[in-house]
PDB file of C-alpha atoms in Angstrom:
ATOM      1  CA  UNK A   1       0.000   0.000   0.000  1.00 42.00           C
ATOM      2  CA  UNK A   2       2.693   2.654   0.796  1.00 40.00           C
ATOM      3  CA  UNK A   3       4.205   1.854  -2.525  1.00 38.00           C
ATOM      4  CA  UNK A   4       1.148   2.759  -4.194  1.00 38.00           C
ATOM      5  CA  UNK A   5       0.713   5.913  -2.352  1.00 36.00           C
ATOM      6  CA  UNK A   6       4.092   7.389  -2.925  1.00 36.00           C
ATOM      7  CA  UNK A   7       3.729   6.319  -6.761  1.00 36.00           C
ATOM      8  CA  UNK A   8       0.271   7.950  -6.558  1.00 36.00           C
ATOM      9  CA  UNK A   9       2.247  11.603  -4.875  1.00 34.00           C
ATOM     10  CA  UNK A  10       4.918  10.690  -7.449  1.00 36.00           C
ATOM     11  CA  UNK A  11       2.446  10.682 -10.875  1.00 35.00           C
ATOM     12  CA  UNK A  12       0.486  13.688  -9.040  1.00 35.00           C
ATOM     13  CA  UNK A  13       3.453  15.677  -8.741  1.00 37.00           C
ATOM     14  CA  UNK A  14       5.406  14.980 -11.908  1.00 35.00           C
ATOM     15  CA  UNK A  15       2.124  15.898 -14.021  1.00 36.00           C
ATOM     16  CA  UNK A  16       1.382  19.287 -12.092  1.00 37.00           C
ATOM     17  CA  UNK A  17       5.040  19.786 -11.673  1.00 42.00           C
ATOM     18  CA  UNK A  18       5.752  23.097 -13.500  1.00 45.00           C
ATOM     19  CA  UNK A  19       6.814  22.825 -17.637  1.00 51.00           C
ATOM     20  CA  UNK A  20       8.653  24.849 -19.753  1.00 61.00           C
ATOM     21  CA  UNK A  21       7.604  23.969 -23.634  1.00 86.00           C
ATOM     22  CA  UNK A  22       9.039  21.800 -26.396  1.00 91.00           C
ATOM     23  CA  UNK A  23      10.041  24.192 -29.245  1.00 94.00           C
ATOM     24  CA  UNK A  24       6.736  22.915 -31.353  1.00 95.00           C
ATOM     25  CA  UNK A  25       4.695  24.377 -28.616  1.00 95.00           C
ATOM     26  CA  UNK A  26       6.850  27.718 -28.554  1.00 96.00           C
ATOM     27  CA  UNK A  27       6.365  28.150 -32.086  1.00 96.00           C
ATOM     28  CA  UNK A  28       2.450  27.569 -32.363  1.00 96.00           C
ATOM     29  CA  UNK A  29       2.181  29.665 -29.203  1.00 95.00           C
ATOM     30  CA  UNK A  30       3.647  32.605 -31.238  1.00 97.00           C
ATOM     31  CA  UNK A  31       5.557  33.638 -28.143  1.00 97.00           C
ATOM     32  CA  UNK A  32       8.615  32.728 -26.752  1.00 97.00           C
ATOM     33  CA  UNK A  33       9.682  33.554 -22.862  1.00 97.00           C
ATOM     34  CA  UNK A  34      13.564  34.375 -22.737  1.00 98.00           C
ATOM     35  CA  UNK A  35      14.556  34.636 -18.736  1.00 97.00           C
ATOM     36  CA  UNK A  36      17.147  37.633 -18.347  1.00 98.00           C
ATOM     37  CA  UNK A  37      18.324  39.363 -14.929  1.00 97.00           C
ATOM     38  CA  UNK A  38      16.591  42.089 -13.882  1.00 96.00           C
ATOM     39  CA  UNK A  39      18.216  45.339 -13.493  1.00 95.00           C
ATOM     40  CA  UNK A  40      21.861  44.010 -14.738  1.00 95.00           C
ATOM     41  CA  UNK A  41      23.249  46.033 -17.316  1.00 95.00           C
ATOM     42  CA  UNK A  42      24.314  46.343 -19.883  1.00 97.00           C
ATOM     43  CA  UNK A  43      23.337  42.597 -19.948  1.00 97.00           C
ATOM     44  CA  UNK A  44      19.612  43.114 -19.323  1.00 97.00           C
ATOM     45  CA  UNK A  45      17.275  46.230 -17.567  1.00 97.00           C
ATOM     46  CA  UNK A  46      14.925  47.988 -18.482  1.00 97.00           C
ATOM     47  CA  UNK A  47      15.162  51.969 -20.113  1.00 96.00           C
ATOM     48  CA  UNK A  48      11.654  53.874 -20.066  1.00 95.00           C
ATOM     49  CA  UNK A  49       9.940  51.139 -19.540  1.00 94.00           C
ATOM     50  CA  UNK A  50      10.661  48.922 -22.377  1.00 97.00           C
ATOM     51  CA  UNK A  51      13.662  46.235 -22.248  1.00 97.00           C
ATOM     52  CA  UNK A  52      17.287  46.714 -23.516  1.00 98.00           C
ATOM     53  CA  UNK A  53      20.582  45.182 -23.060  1.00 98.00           C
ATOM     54  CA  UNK A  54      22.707  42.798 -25.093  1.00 98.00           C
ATOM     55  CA  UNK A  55      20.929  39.402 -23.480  1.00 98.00           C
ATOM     56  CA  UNK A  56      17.314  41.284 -24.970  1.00 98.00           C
ATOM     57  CA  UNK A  57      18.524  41.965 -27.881  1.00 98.00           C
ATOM     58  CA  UNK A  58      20.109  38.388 -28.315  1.00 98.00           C
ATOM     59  CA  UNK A  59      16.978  36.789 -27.303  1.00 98.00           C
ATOM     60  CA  UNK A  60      14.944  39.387 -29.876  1.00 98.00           C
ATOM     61  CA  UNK A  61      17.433  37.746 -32.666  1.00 98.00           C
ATOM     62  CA  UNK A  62      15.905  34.498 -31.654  1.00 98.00           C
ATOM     63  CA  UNK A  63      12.703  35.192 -31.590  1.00 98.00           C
ATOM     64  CA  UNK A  64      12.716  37.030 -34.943  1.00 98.00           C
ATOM     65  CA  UNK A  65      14.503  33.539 -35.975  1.00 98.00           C
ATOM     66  CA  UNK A  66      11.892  31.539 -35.203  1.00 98.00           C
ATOM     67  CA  UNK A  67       9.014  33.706 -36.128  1.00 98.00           C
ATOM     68  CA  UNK A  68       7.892  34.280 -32.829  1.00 98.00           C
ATOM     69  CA  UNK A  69       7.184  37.469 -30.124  1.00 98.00           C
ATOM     70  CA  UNK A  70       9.899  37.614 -27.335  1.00 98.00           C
ATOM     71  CA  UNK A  71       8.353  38.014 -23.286  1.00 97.00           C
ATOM     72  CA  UNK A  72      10.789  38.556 -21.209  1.00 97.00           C
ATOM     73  CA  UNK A  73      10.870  36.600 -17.926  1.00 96.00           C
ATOM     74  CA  UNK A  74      12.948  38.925 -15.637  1.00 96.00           C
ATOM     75  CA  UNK A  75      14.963  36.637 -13.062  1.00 96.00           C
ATOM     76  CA  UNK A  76      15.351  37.963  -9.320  1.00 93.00           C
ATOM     77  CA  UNK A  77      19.056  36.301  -8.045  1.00 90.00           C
ATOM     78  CA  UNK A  78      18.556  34.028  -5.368  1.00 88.00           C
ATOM     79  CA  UNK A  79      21.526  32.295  -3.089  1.00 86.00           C
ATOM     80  CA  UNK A  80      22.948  30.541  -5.987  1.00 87.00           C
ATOM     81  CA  UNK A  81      23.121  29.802  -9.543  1.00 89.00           C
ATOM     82  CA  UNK A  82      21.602  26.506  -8.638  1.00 89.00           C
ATOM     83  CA  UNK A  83      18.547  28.245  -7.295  1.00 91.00           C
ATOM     84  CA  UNK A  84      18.221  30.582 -10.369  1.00 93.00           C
ATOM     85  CA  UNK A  85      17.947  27.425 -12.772  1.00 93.00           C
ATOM     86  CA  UNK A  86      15.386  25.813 -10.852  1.00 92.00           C
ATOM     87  CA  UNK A  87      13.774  28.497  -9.913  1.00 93.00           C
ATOM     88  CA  UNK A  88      13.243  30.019 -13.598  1.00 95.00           C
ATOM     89  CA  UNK A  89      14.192  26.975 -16.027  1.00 94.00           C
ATOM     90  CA  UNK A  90      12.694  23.706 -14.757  1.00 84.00           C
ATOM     91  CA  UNK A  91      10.657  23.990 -11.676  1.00 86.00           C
ATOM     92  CA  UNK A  92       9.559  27.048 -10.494  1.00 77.00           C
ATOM     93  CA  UNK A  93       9.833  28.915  -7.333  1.00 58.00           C
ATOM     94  CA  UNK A  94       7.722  27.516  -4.489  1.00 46.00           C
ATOM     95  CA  UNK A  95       5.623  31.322  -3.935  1.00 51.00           C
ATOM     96  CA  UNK A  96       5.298  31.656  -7.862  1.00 50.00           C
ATOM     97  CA  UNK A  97       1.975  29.341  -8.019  1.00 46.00           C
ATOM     98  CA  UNK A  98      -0.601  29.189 -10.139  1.00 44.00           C
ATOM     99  CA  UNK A  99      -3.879  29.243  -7.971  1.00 44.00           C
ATOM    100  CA  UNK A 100      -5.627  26.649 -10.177  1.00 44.00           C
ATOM    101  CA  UNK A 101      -2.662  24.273  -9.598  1.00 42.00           C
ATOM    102  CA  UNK A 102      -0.951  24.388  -6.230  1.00 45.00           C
ATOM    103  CA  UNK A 103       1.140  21.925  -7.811  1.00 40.00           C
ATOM    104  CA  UNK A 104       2.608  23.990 -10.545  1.00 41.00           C
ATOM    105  CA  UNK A 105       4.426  27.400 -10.881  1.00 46.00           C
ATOM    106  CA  UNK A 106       3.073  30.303 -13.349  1.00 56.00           C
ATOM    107  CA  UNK A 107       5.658  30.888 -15.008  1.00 74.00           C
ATOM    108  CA  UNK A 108       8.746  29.733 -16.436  1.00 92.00           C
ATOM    109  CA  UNK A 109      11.871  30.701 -18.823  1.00 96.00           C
ATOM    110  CA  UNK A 110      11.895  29.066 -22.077  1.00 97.00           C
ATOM    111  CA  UNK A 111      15.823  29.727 -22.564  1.00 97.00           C
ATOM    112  CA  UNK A 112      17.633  31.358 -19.754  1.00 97.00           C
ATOM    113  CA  UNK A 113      20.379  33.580 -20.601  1.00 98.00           C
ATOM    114  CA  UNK A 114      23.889  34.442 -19.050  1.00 96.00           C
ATOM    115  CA  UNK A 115      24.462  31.002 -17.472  1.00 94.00           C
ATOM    116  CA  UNK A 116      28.306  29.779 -17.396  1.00 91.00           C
ATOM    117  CA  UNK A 117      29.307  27.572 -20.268  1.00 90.00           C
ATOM    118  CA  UNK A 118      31.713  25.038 -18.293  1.00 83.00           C
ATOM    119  CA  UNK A 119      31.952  21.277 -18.036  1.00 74.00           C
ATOM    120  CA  UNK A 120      33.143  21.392 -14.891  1.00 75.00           C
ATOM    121  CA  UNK A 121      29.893  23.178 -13.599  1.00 72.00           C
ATOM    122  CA  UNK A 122      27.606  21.604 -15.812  1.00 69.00           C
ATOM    123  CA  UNK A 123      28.899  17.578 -14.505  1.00 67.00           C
ATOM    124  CA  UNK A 124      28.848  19.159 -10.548  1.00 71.00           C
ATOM    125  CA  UNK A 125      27.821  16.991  -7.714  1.00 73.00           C
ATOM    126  CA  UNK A 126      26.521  17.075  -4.668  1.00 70.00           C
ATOM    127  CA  UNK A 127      28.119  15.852  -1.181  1.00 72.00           C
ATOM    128  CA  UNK A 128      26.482  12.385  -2.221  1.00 65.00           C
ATOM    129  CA  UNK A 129      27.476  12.225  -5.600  1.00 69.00           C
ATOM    130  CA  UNK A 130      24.640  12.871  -7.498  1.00 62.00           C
ATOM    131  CA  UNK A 131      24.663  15.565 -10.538  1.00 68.00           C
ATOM    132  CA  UNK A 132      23.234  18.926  -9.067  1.00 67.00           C
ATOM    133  CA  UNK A 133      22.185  20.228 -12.479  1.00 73.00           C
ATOM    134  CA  UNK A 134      20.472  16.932 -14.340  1.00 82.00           C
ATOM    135  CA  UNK A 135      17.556  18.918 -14.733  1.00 88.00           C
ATOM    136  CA  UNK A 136      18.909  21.710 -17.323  1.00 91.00           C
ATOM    137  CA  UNK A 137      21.076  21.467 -20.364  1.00 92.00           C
ATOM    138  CA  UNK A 138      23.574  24.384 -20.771  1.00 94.00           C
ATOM    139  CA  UNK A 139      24.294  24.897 -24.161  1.00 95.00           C
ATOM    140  CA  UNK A 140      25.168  27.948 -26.917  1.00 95.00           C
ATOM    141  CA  UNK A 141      28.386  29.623 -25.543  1.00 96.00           C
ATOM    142  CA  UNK A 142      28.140  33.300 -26.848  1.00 97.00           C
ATOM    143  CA  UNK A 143      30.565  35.510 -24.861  1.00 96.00           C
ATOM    144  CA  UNK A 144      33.778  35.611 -23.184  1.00 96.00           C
ATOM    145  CA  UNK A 145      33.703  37.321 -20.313  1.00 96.00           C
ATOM    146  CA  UNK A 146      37.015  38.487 -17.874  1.00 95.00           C
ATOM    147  CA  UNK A 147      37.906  40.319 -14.738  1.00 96.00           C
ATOM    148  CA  UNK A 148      38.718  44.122 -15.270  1.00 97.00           C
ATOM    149  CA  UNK A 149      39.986  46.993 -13.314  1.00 97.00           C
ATOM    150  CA  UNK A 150      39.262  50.376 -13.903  1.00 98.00           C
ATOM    151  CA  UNK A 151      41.107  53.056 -11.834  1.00 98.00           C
ATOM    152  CA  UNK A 152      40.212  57.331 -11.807  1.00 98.00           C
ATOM    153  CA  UNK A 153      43.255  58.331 -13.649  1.00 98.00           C
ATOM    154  CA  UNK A 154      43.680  61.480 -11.274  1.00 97.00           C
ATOM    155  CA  UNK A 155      44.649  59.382  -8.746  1.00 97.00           C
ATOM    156  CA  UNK A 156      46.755  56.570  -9.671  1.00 97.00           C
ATOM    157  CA  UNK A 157      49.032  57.277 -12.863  1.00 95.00           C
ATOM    158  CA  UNK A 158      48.887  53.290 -13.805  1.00 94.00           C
ATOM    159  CA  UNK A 159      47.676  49.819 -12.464  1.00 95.00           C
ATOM    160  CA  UNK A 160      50.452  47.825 -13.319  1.00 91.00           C
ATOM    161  CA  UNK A 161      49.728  45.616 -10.654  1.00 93.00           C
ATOM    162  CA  UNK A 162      46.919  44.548  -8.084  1.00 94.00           C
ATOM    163  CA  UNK A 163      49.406  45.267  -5.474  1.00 94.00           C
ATOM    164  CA  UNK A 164      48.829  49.328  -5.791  1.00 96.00           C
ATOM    165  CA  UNK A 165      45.614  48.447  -3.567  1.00 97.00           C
ATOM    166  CA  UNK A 166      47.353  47.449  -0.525  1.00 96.00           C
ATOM    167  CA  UNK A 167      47.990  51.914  -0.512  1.00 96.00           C
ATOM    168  CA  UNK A 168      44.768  52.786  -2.262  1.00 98.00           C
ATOM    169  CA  UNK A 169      41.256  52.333  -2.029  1.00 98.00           C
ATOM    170  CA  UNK A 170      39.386  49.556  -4.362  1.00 98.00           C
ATOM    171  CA  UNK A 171      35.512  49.001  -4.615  1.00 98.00           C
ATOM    172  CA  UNK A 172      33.944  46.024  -5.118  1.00 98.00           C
ATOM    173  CA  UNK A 173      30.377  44.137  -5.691  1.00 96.00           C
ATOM    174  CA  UNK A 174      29.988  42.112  -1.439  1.00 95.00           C
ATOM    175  CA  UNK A 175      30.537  38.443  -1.730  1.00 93.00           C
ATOM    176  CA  UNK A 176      31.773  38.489  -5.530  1.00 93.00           C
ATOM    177  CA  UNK A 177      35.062  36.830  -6.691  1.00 94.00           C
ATOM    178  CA  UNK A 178      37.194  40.174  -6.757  1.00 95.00           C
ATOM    179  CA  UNK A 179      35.501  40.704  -2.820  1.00 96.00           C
ATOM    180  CA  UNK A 180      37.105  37.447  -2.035  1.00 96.00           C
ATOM    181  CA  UNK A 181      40.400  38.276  -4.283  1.00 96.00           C
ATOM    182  CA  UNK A 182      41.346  41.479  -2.863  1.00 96.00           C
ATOM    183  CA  UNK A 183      40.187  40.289   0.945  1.00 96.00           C
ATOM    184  CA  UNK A 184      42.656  37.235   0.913  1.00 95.00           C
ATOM    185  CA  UNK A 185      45.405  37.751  -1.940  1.00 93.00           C
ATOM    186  CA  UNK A 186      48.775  38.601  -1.451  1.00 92.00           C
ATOM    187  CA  UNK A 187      48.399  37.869   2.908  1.00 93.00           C
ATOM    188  CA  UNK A 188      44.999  39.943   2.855  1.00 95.00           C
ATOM    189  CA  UNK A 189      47.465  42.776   2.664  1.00 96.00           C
ATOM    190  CA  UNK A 190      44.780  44.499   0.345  1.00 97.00           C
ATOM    191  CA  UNK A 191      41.925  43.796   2.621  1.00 97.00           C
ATOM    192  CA  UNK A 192      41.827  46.944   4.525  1.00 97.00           C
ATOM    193  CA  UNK A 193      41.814  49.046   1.233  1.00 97.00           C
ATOM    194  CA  UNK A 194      39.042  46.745  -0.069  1.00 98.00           C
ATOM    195  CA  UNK A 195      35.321  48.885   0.340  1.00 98.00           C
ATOM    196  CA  UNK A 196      32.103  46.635  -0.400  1.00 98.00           C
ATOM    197  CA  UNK A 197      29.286  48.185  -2.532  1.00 98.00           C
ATOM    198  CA  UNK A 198      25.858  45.944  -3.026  1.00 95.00           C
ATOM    199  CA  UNK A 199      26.908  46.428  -6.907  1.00 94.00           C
ATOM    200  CA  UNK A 200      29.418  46.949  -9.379  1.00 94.00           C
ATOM    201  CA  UNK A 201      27.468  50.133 -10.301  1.00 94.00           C
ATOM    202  CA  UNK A 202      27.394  51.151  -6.477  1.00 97.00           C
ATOM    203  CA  UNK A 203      31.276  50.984  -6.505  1.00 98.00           C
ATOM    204  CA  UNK A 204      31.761  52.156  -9.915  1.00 98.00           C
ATOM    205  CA  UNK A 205      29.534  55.869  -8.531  1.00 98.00           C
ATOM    206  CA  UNK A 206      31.868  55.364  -5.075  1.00 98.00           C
ATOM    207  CA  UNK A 207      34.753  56.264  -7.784  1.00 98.00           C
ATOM    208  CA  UNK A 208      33.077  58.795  -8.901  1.00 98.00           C
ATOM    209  CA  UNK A 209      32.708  60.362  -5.331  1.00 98.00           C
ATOM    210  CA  UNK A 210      35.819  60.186  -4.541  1.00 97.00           C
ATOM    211  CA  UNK A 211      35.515  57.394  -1.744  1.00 98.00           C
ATOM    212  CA  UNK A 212      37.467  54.923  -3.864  1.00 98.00           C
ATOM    213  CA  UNK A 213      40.699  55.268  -6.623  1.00 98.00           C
ATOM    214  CA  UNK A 214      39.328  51.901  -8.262  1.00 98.00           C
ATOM    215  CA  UNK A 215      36.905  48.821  -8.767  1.00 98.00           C
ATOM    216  CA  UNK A 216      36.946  45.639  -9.917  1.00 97.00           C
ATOM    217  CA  UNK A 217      34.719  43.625 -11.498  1.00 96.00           C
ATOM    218  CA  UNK A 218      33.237  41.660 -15.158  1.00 96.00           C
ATOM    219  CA  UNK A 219      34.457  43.532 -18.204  1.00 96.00           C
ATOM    220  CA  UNK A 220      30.878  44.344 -19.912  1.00 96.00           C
ATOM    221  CA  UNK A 221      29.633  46.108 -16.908  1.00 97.00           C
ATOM    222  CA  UNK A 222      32.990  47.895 -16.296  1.00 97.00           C
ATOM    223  CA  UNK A 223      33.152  48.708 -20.374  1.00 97.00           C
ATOM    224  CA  UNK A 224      29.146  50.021 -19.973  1.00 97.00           C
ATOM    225  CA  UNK A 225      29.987  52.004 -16.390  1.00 97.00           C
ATOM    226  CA  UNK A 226      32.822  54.140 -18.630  1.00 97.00           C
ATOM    227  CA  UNK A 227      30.974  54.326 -21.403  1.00 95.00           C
ATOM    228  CA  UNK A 228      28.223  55.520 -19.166  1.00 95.00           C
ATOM    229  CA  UNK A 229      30.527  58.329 -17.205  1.00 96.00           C
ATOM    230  CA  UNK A 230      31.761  59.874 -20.472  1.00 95.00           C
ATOM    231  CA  UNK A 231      34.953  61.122 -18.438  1.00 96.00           C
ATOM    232  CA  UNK A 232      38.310  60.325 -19.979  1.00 96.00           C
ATOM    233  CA  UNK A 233      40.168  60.537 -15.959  1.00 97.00           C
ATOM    234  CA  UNK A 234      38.735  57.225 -15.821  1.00 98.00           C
ATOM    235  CA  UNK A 235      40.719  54.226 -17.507  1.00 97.00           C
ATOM    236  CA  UNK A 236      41.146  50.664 -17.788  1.00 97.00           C
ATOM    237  CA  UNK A 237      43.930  48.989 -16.110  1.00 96.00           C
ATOM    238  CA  UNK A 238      45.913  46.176 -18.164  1.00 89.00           C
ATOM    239  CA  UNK A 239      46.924  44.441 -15.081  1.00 86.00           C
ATOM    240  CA  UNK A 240      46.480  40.650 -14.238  1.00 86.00           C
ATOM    241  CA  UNK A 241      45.482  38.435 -11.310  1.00 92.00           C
ATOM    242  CA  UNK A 242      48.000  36.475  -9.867  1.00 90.00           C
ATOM    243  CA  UNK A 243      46.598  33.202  -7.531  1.00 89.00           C
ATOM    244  CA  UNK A 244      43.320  33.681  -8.752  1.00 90.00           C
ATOM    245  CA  UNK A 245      42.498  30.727 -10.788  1.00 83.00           C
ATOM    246  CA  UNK A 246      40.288  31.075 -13.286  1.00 84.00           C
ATOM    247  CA  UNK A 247      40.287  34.808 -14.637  1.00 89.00           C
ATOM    248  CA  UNK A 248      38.192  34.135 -17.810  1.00 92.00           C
ATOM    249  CA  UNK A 249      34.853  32.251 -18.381  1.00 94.00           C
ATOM    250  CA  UNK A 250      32.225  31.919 -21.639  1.00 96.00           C
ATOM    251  CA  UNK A 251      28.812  32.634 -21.183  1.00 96.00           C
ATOM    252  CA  UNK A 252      26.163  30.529 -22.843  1.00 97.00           C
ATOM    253  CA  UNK A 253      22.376  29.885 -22.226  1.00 97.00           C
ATOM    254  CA  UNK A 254      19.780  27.341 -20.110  1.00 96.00           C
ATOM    255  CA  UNK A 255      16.985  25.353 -20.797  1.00 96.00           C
ATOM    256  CA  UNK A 256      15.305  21.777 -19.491  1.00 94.00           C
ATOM    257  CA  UNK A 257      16.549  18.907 -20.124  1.00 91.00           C
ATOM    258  CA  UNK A 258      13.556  17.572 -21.879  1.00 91.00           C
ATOM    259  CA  UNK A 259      13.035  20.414 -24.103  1.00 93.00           C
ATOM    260  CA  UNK A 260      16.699  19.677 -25.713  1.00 92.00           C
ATOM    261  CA  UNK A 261      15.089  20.178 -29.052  1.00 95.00           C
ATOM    262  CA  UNK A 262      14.553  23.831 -28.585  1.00 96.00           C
ATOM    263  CA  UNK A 263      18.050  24.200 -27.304  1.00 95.00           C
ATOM    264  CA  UNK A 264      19.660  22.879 -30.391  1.00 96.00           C
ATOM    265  CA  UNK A 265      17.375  25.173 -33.060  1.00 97.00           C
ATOM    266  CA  UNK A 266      18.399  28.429 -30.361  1.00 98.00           C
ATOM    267  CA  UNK A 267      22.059  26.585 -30.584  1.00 97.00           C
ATOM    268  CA  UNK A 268      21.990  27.185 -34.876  1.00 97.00           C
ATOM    269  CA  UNK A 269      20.415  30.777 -34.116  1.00 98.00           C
ATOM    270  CA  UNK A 270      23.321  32.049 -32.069  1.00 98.00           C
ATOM    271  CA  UNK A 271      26.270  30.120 -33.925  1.00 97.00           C
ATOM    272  CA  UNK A 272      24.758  32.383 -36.876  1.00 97.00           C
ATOM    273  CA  UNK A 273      24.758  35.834 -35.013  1.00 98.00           C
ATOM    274  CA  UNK A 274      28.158  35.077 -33.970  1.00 97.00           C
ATOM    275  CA  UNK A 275      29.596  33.875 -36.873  1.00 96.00           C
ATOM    276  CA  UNK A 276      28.081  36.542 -38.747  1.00 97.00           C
ATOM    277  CA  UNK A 277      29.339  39.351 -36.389  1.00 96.00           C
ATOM    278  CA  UNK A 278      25.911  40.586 -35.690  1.00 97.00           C
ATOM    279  CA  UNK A 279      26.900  39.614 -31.843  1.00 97.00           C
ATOM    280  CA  UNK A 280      29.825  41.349 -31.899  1.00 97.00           C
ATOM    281  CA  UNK A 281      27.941  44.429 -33.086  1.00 98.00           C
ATOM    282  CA  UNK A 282      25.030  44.361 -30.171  1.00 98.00           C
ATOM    283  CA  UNK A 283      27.781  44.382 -28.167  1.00 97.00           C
ATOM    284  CA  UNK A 284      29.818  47.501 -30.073  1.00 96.00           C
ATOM    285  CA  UNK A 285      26.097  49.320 -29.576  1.00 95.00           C
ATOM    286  CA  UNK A 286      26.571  49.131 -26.009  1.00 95.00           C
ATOM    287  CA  UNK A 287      30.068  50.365 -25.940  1.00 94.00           C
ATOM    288  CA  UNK A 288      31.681  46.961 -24.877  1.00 97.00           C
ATOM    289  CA  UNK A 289      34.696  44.664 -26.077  1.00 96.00           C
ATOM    290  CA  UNK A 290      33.469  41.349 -27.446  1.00 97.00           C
ATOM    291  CA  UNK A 291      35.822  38.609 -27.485  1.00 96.00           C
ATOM    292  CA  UNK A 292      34.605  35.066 -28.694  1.00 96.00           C
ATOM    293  CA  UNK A 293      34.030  32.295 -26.576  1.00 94.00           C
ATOM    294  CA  UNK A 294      36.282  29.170 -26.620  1.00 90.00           C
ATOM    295  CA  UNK A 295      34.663  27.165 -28.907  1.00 86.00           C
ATOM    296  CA  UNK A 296      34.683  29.644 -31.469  1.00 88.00           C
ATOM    297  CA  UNK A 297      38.058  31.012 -30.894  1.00 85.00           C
ATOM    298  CA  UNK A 298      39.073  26.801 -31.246  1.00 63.00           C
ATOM    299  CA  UNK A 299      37.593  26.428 -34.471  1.00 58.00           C
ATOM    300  CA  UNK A 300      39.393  29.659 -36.054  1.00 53.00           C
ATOM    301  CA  UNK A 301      42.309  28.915 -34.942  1.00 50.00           C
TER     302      UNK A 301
END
């Protein structure tokens, strides 16, 4: 009997469980629902009202490729990148219900953008050795992204080196790679010069005011916060990261396991923007360096 029960929970649950859509459903719907961070630019935000960013504009590409409206499904950051892809890709998140099925969330990202293109990530496990991301395939590597300093030109002449911040100021985003760089690197001997801003946009203004001679953090948004400023005191730094490990990543996309179908047609999409350079000039529009992920820069070379 309790073997029938829990297959009974188990069938109720799988069949209200929350779906994204096989890509013969996205196309008859008209409509398909790209998931893109809220309030992250240049990647994705909104201007007026309406929008922009080079993830929209990708996902409008797509869209247009497959004949279909784009609705954006803006994604909230929760404690991990874990939560984000269950949250927005295959599940749902357990307050976003729909009242005619407590079982099932309302909404869900068809393809989920900005999501780290990397074996290692994509094959993780858990402390008992299971896979921690069975439930998504990440696919479509579109971007290259790297750490970047940028430094008010009044008061440092140069960045040759990280080092310059054990004598001046440095902001960075709380908890983010360069927080834990800068807090630990070199004996922590840069940790009293390292000030914590809830964003990279936060520490970029902090520059601005004077509080800070630096900041550190992912190219784009450094590239868009210059761009932004229109003020030629403040420069990039050419500078590397010594003990950090991994000081480059590519960015690809999300989307369910059993919707692998509509992964590989968005797959073709993107390998055409890119090869095409119509990626490369989104990202020109928005002031920014592009620089080709690894499989792309493999095959060219």
């Amino acid at each position: 009997m309790r073997i029938l029960v829990l297959l009974a929970v188990l069938t109720l649950s799988w069949a209200g469980a929350a779906q994204a859509r096989y890509y013969d459903d996205v196309i008859a719907s008209g409509v398909i629902h790209i998931g893109a961070y809220k309030d992250f630019p240049p990647y994705s935000f909104e201007r007026d009202g309406a929008p922009v960013g080079v993830d929209i504009e990708i996902g409008q590409r797509i869209a247009e490729a497959f004949g279909v409206k784009m609705e954006v499904h803006w994604i909230t950051p929760d404690e991990s990148l874990e939560d984000d892809l269950r949250n927005n890709v295959w599940k749902g998140h357990y307050l976003d219900k729909d009242e005619k099925d407590p079982l099932a969330a309302k909404h869900l990202a068809d393809v989920m953008m900005r999501v780290p293109y990397d074996r290692e990530y994509a094959f993780k496990r858990d402390d008992q050795g299971l896979l921690v991301n069975d439930q998504v395939v990440l696919f479509g590597p579109y971007q290259r992204e790297r750490w970047q300093v940028a430094f008010d030109s009044e008061k440092l002449d140069r960045v040759g080196t990280v080092a310059v911040f054990q004598y001046h100021p440095i902001g960075v985003e709380i908890d983010s790679l360069p927080d834990f760089y800068l807090t630990s690197a070199f004996g922590g001997r840069m940790r009293k010069n390292t000030h914590h801003y809830f964003s990279n946009s936060e520490a970029f203004a902090a520059m601005q005011a004077g509080e800070v001679d630096a900041v550190m953090g992912m190219r784009a948004e450094v590239d868009w916060q210059i761009g932004q400023a229109g003020n030629p005191r403040y420069k990039l730094a050419e500078n590397g990261f010594p003990t950090m490990g991994k000081q480059q990543w590519d960015i690809g996309m999300a989307v369910s396991q059993r919707y692998r179908q509509l992964g590989n047609e968005v797959d073709v999409v993107v390998e055409k923007l890119i090869r095409s350079g119509e990626i490369e000039k989104i990202y020109a529009r928005y002031n920014l360096r592009y620089e080709l992920p690894g499989l792309y820069q493999d095959v060219a070379q």
